[in-house]
XYZ file of C-alpha atoms in Angstrom:
539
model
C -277.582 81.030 -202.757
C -281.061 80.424 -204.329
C -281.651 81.759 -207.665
C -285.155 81.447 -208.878
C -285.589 83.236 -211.952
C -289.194 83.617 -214.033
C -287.669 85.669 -217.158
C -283.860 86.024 -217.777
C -282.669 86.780 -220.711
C -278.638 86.948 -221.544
C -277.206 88.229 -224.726
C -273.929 88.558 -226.430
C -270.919 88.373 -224.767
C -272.584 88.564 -221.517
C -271.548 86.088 -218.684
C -273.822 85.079 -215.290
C -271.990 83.357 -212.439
C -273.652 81.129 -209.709
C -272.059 80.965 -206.905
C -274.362 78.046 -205.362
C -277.297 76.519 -207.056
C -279.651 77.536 -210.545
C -282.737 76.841 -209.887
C -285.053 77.620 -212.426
C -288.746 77.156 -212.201
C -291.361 77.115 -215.029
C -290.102 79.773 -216.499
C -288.183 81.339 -219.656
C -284.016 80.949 -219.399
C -282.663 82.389 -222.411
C -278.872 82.414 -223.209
C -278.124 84.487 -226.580
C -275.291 83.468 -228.898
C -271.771 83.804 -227.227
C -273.240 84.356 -223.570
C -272.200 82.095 -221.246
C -273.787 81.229 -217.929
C -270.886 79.881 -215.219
C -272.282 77.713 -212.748
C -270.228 76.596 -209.949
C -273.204 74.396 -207.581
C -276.192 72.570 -208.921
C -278.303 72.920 -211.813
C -282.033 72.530 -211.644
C -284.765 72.685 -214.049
C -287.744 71.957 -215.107
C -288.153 73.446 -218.220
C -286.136 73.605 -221.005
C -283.071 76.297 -221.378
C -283.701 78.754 -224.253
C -281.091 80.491 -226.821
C -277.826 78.986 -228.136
C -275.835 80.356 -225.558
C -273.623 77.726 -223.042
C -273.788 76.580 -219.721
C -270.370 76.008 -218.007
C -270.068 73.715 -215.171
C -267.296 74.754 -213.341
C -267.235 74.002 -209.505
C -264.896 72.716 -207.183
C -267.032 69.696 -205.883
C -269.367 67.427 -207.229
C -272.192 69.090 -208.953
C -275.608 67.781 -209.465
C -278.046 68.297 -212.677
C -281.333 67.961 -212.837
C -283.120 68.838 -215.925
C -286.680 66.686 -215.318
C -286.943 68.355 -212.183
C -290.889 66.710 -210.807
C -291.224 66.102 -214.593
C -292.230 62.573 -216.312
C -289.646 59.894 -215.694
C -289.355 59.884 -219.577
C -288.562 63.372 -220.001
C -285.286 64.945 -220.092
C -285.503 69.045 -220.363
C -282.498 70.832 -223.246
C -279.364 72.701 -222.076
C -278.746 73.968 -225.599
C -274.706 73.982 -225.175
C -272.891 72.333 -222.119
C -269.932 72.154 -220.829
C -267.989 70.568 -218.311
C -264.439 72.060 -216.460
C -264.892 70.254 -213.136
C -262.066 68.223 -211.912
C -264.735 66.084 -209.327
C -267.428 65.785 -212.083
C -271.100 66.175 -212.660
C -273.451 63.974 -211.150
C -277.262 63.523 -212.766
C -280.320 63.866 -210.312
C -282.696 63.522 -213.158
C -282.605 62.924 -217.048
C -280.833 66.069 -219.247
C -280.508 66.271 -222.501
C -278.052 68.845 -224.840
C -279.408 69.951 -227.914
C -276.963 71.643 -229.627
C -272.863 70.596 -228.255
C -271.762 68.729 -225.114
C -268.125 70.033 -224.245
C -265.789 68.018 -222.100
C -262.572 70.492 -220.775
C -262.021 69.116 -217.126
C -264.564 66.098 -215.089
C -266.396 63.636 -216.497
C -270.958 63.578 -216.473
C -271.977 60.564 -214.120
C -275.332 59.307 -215.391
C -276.108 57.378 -212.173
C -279.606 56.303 -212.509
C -280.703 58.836 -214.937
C -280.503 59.154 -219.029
C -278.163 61.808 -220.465
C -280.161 62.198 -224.064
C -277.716 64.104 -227.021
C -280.001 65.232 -229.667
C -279.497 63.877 -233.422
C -277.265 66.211 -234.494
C -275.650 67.484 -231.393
C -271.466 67.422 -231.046
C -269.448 65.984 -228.308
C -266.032 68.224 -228.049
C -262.412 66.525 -226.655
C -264.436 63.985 -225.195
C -261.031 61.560 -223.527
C -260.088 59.907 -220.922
C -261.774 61.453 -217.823
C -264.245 63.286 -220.230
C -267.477 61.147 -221.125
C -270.446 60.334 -219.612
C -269.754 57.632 -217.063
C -272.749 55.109 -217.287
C -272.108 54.088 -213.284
C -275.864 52.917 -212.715
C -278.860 51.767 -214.511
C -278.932 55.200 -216.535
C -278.000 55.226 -220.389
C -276.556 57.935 -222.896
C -278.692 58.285 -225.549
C -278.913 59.511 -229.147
C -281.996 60.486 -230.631
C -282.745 59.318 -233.732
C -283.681 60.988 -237.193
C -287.369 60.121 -238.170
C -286.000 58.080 -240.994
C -285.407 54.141 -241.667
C -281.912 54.901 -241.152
C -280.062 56.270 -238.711
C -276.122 55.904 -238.942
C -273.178 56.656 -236.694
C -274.286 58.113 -233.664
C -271.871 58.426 -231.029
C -272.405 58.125 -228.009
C -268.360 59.249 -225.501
C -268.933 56.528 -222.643
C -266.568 55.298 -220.105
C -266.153 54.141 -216.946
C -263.494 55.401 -214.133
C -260.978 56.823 -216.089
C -260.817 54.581 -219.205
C -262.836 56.480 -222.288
C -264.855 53.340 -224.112
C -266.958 55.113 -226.589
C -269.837 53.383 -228.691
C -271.186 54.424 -232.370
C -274.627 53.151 -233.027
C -276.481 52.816 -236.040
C -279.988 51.518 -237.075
C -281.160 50.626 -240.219
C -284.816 48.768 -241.312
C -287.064 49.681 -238.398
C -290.189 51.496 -238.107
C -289.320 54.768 -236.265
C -291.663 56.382 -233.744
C -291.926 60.057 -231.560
C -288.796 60.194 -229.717
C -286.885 57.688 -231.417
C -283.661 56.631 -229.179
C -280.755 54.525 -228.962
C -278.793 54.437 -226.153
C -275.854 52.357 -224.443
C -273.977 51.633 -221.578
C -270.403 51.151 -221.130
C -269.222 48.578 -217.957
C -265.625 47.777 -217.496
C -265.694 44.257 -216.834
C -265.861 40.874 -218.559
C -269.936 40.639 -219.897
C -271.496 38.790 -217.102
C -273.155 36.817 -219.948
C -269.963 35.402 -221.838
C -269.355 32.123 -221.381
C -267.685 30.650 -218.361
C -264.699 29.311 -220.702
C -264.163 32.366 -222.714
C -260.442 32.891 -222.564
C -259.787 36.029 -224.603
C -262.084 39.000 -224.511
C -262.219 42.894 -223.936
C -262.570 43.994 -220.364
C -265.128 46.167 -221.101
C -268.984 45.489 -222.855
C -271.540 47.724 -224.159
C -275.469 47.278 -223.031
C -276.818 48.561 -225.593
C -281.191 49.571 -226.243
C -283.282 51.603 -228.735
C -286.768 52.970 -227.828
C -289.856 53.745 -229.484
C -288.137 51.999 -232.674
C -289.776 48.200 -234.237
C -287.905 46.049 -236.308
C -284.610 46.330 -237.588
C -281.191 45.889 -237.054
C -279.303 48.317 -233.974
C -275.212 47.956 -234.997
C -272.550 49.034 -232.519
C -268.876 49.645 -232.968
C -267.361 50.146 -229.411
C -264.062 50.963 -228.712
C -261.830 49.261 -225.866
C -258.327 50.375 -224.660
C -255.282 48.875 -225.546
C -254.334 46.757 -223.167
C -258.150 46.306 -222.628
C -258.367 42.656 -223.401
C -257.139 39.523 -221.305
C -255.911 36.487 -223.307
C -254.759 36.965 -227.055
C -256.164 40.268 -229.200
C -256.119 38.231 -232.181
C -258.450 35.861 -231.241
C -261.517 38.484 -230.265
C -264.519 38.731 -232.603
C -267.420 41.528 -232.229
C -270.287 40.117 -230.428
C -273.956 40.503 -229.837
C -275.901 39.263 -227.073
C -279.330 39.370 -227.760
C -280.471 37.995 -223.601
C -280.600 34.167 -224.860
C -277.588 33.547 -227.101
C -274.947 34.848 -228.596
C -274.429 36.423 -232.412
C -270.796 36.226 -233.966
C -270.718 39.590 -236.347
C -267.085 38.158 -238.064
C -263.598 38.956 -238.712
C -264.870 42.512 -239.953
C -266.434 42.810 -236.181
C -263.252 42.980 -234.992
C -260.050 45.457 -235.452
C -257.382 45.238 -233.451
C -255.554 47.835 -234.481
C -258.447 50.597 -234.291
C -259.113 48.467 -230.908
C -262.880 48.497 -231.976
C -265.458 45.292 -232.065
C -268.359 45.339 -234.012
C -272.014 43.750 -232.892
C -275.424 43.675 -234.448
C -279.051 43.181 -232.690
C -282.600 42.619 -233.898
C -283.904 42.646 -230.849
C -284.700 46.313 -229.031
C -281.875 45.649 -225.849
C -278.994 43.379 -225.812
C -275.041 43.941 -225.381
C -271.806 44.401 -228.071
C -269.280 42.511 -226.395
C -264.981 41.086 -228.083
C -264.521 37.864 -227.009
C -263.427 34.561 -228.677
C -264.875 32.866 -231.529
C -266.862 29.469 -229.729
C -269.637 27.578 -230.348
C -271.577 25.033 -228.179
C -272.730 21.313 -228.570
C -275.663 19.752 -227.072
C -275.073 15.255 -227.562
C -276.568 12.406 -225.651
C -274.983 8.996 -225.906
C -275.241 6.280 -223.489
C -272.471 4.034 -221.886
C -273.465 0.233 -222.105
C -271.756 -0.720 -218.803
C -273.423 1.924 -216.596
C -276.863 -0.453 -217.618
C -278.809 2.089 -219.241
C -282.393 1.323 -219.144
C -285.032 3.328 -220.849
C -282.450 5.788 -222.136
C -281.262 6.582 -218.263
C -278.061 5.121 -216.920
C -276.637 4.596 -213.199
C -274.405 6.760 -211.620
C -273.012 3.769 -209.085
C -269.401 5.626 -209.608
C -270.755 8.525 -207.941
C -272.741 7.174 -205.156
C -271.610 6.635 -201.835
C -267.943 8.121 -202.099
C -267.155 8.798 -205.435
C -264.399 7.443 -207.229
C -264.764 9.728 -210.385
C -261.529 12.301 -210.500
C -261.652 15.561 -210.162
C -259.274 15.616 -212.953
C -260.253 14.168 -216.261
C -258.093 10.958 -216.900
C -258.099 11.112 -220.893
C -254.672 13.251 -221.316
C -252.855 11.837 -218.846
C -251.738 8.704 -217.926
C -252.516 5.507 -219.139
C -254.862 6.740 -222.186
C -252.732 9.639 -223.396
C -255.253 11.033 -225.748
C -253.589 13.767 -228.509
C -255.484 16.885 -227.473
C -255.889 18.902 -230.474
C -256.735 22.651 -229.628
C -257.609 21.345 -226.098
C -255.289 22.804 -224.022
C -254.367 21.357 -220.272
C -256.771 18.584 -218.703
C -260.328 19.374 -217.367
C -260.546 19.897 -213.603
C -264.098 20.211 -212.230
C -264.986 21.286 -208.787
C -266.110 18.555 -206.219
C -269.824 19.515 -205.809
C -270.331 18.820 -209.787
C -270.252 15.357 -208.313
C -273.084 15.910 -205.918
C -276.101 13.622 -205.409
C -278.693 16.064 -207.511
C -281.264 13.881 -207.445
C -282.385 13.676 -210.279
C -281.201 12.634 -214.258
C -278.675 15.241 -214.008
C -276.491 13.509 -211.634
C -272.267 12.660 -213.373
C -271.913 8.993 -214.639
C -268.402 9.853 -215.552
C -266.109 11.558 -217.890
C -265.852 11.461 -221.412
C -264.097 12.231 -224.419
C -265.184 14.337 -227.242
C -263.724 15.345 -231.149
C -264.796 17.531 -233.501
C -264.055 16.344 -237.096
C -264.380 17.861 -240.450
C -267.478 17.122 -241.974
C -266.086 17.321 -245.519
C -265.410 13.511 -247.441
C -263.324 11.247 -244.428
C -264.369 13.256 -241.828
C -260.433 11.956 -240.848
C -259.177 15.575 -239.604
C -259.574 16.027 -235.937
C -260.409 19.874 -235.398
C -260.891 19.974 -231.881
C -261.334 18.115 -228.634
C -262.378 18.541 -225.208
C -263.180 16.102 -222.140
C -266.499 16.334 -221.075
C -269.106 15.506 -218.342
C -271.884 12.646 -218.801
C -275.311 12.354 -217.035
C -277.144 9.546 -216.226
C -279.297 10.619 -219.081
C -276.811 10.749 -221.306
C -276.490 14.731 -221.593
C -272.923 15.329 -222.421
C -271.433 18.570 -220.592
C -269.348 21.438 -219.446
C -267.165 21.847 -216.443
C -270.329 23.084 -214.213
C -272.186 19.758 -214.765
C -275.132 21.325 -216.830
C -273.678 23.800 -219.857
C -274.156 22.643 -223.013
C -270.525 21.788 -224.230
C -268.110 24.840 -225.197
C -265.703 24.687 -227.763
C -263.728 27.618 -228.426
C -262.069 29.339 -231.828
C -264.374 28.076 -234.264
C -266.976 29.099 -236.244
C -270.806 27.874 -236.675
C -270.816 25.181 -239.075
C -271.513 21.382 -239.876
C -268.830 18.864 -238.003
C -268.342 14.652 -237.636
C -268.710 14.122 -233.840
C -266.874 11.623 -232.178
C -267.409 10.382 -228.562
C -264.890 8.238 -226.640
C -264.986 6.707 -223.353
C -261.700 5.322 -221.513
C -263.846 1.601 -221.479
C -266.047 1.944 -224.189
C -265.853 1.518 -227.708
C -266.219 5.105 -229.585
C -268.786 6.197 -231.193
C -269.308 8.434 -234.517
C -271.656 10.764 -236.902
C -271.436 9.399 -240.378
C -269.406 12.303 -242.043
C -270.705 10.940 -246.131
C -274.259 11.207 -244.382
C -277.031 13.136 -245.966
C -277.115 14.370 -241.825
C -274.123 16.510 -240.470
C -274.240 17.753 -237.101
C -274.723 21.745 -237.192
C -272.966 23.301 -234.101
C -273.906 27.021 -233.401
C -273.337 29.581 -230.741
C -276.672 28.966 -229.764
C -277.131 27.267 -226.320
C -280.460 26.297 -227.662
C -278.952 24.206 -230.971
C -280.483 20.789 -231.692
C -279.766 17.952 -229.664
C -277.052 15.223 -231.241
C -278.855 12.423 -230.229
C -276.464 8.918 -230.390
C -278.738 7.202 -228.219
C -281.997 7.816 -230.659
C -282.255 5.237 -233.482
C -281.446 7.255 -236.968
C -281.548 10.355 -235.116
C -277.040 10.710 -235.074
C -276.851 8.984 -238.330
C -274.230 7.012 -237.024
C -271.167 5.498 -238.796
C -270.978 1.933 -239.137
C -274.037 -0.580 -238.322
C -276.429 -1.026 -235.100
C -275.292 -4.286 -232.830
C -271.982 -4.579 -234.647
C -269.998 -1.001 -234.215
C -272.686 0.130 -231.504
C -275.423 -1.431 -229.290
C -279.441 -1.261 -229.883
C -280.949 -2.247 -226.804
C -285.001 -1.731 -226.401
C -284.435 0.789 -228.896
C -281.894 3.159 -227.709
C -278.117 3.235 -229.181
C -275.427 2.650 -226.653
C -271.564 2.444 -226.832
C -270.487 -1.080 -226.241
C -268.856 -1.676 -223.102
C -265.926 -3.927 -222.203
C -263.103 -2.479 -223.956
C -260.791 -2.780 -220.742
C -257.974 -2.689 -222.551
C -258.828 0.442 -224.405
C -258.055 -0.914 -228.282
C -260.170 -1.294 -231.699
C -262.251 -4.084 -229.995
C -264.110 -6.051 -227.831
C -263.685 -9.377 -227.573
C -263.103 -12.523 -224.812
C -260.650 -14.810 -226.913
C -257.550 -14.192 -229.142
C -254.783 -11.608 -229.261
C -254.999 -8.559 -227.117
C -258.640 -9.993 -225.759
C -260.410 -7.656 -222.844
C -260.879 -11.135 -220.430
C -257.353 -11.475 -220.147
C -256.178 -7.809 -219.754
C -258.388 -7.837 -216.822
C -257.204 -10.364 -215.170
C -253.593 -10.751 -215.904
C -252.860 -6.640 -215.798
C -256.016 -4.998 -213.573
C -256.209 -7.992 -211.419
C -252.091 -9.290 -211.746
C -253.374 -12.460 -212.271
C -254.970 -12.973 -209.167
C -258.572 -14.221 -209.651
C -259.656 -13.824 -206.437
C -258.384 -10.057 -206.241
C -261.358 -7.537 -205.605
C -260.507 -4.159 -206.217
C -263.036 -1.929 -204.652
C -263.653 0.514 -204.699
C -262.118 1.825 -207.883
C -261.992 3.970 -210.871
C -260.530 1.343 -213.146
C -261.152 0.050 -217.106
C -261.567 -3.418 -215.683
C -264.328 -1.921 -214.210
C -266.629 -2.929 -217.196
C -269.786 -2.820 -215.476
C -269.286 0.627 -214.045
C -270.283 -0.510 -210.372
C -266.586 0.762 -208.706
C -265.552 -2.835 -208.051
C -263.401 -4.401 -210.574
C -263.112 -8.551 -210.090
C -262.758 -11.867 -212.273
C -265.253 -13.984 -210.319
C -268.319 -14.228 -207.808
C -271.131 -12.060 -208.219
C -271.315 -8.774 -210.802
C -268.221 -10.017 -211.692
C -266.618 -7.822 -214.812
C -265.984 -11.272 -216.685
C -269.239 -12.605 -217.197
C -270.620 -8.879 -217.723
C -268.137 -8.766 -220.567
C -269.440 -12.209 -221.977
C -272.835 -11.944 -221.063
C -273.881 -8.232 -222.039
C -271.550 -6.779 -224.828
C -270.677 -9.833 -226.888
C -274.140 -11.603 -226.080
C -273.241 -14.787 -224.248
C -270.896 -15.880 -227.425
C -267.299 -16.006 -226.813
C -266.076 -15.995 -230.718
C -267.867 -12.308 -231.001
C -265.575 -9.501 -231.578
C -267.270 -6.065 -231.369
C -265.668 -3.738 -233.815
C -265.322 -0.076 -233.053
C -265.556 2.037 -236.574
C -263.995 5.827 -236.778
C -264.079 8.222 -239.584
C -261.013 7.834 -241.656
């Protein structure tokens, strides 16, 4: 059945069932107070209902609404009350809006594609789980907002499948236009925009827009399940992702006992997302024995078949590095080793600590292996992501880089120059290899290499100690040849991943040509065999 109706009006205590489908047609649909119009197939409309009377969804399939029926895609026509008591739901064909309350008794409102708009001061009734609007599409449920500079705490009951993750919205400092809105999403999942290393975080994130507001901040306080998180609660801050980088709101963002995370945006879209505290390094240093020249290194570890592990070798076995914070060794997949053509391509692995940057520098907050590329871009697990560490907050550290046959290298933590990490994937560059630009602890060609003008970690430190050096106690000559080569000069290992490789070329022998011993003579102690290269750490 087919009702088109050009005048109704209903008044109190009157009730109108639909068997099938309301279809009403540019014309007047008045409801009076405590009338109550039962619908049990679709709703249609293109104008808006009249009176403060109630529509009742209450089929026994899925019922469509449509209340911008061949209207503007912007529009979304009133129901003044609505509610829904339909165990398989309502689905949206077009944008609808309630002015007055939204009531949830059975069935939840599936947005789809469209907008479900709740005017400022409209109420949302036993709203739960399997009673919200389900935001299963590109569609958002929106609040308009008051006219005013301010507009605080408007809820918005969201969810997706059965699990009820509402959002409360605020906005405060803009310049408000006709039709102000703000509107979110809900999407049970991980944000597609988190981090790949993020460990703890709510399974479910908020898109979140205004409209027709400028300036400003848009706040968000959404509300996750309990257990809605993977990894440890405790850990999760409120987010905001604002489409380039991420916001941290701070411990107040976060409540784990209300199960709510708190985000802030300036910008008009973005998402509120829990997920661990992290911020993100971008360094460049260079490694003296893969023979950088003009700030760009080779990669002859990688070429041909590789000899660099899959699994970094700075935890294990023979370099045993204390991991602070670092949890299990660094795997990376194969094709991170790929010929890319370009600067991008993996010299090797590296080792990387965050220090305090307060007096010494001494305390070791943090440390992760990383990724180095022949231009000296130190990096994630993926080959190209700036490097993540996780659980701390933005804020000034001493950087340390270590390689297993280099000497390390270090910001100057009594420096006028701190390095300012940020969950930005856009902060500045730490640039060791830049003359001045790391202000680097200790003093060019004696704790570090300046070659043609770019700063370099000094190579040859086979037997991974304090120094370099060709004569005396502990000296780098003889640990090559009496333990890499068991005293065998005439041993060629190749091809290798070995610290007797000093020239980084996947062949490690004592003599003939590119032989590691005159490398070690020739290029890091500079043809003099009484030099000792000193390596200099915060302390």
């Amino acid at each position: 059945m087919r009702r088109l109706i050009p005048t109704l009006a209903l008044g109190l205590g009157s009730c109108l069932a639909s068997q099938a489908q309301l279809y009403i047609d540019n014309a007047t649909f008045f409801i009076e107070t405590g009338a109550t119009v039962t619908v049990q197939g679709d709703l249609t409309s293109n104008v808006s209902i009249q009176g403060p009377g109630k529509i009742l969804l209450k089929g026994s399939a899925l019922q469509n609404v449509n209340m911008n029926n061949g209207g503007a895609a912007t529009n979304a026509y009133t129901i003044p009350n609505l509610e829904i008591d339909n165990a398989a739901n309502v689905a949206l064909t077009g944008n609808t809006k309630v002015g007055t309350n939204l009531t949830f008794t059975t069935g939840k409102i599936q947005a789809g594609n469209f907008n479900f708009v709740l005017a400022n001061l409209a109420t949302v009734t036993t709203p739960g789980a399997g009673k919200f609007i389900e935001t299963n599409g590109t569609g958002f449920a929106q609040r308009e907002a008051p006219s005013l500079a301010t507009a605080s705490n408007l809820s918005l009951p969201v969810g997706v499948g059965s699990s009820y993750t509402p959002i409360t919205l605020s906005h405060a400092g803009g310049t408000y236009g006709a039709t102000s809105l703000v509107g979110a999403q809900a999407k049970l999942a991980k944000s597609p925009n988190a981090h790949i290393r993020t460990e703890s975080y709510t399974n479910a994130y908020w898109p979140v827009a205004s409209t027709n507001i400028t300036g400003g901040t848009l706040t968000g306080v959404g509300t996750y399940n309990d257990p809605g998180f993977t990894g440890t609660e405790t850990d999760i801050r409120g987010m905001s992702f604002n489409g380039t980088d991420w916001t941290l709101t701070g411990v107040s963002g976060q409540d784990v006992t209300l199960n709510t995370v708190t985000g802030a945006l300036t910008t008009a879209t973005g998402q509120i997302f829990g997920m661990n505290r992290f911020l993100l390094m971008n360094s460049r240093a260079l490694l003296q024995g893969a023979s950088p020249t003009a700030g760009v290194m080779l990669d002859g570890l990688r070429t041909g078949t590789s000899v660099i592990p899959l699994t970094e070798p700075y935890r294990g076995a023979p370099y045993n590095f204390t991991s602070v914070n670092g949890g299990a060794q660094e795997v990376a997949a194969a094709g991170v080793f790929a010929d890319l053509g370009n600067n991008n391509n993996i010299v090797d692995w590296v080792f990387v600590e965050l220090r305090n940057a307060v007096t010494s520098g001494a305390t070791v907050q943090e440390t992760r292996s990383a990724l180095i590329q022949r231009d000296g871009d130190i990096v994630d697990m993926d080959g190209t992501s700036p490097l993540y560490f996780k659980n701390l907050d933005a804020g000034n550290f001493t950087v340390t880089i270590r390689h297993r046959n280099h000497l390390a290298i270090s910001t100057n933590s009594t420096g006028a120059i701190y390095k300012n990490l940020t969950l930005s994937a856009s902060t500045p560059l730490l640039d060791f290899s830049t003359t001045g630009a790391a202000n680097i602890l200790g003093a060019a060609n004696s704790n570090y290499a300046n070659v043609g003008g770019f700063n370099m970690m000094w190579a040859g430190n086979a037997n991974f100690s304090a120094n370099v050096r060709y004569s005396g106690i502990n000296n780098d000559k003889d640990h090559l040849l009496g333990t890499v080569l068991s005293g065998n000069q005439a041993l060629i290992l190749n091809p290798i991943y070995s610290s007797g490789d000093m020239n980084m070329n996947k062949t490690v022998r004592y003599s003939g040509i590119s032989n590691d011993k005159d490398f070690l003579l020739s290029t890091p102690l500079g043809a003099n065999q009484a030099t000792i290269r000193l390596q200099v750490l915060p302390n």
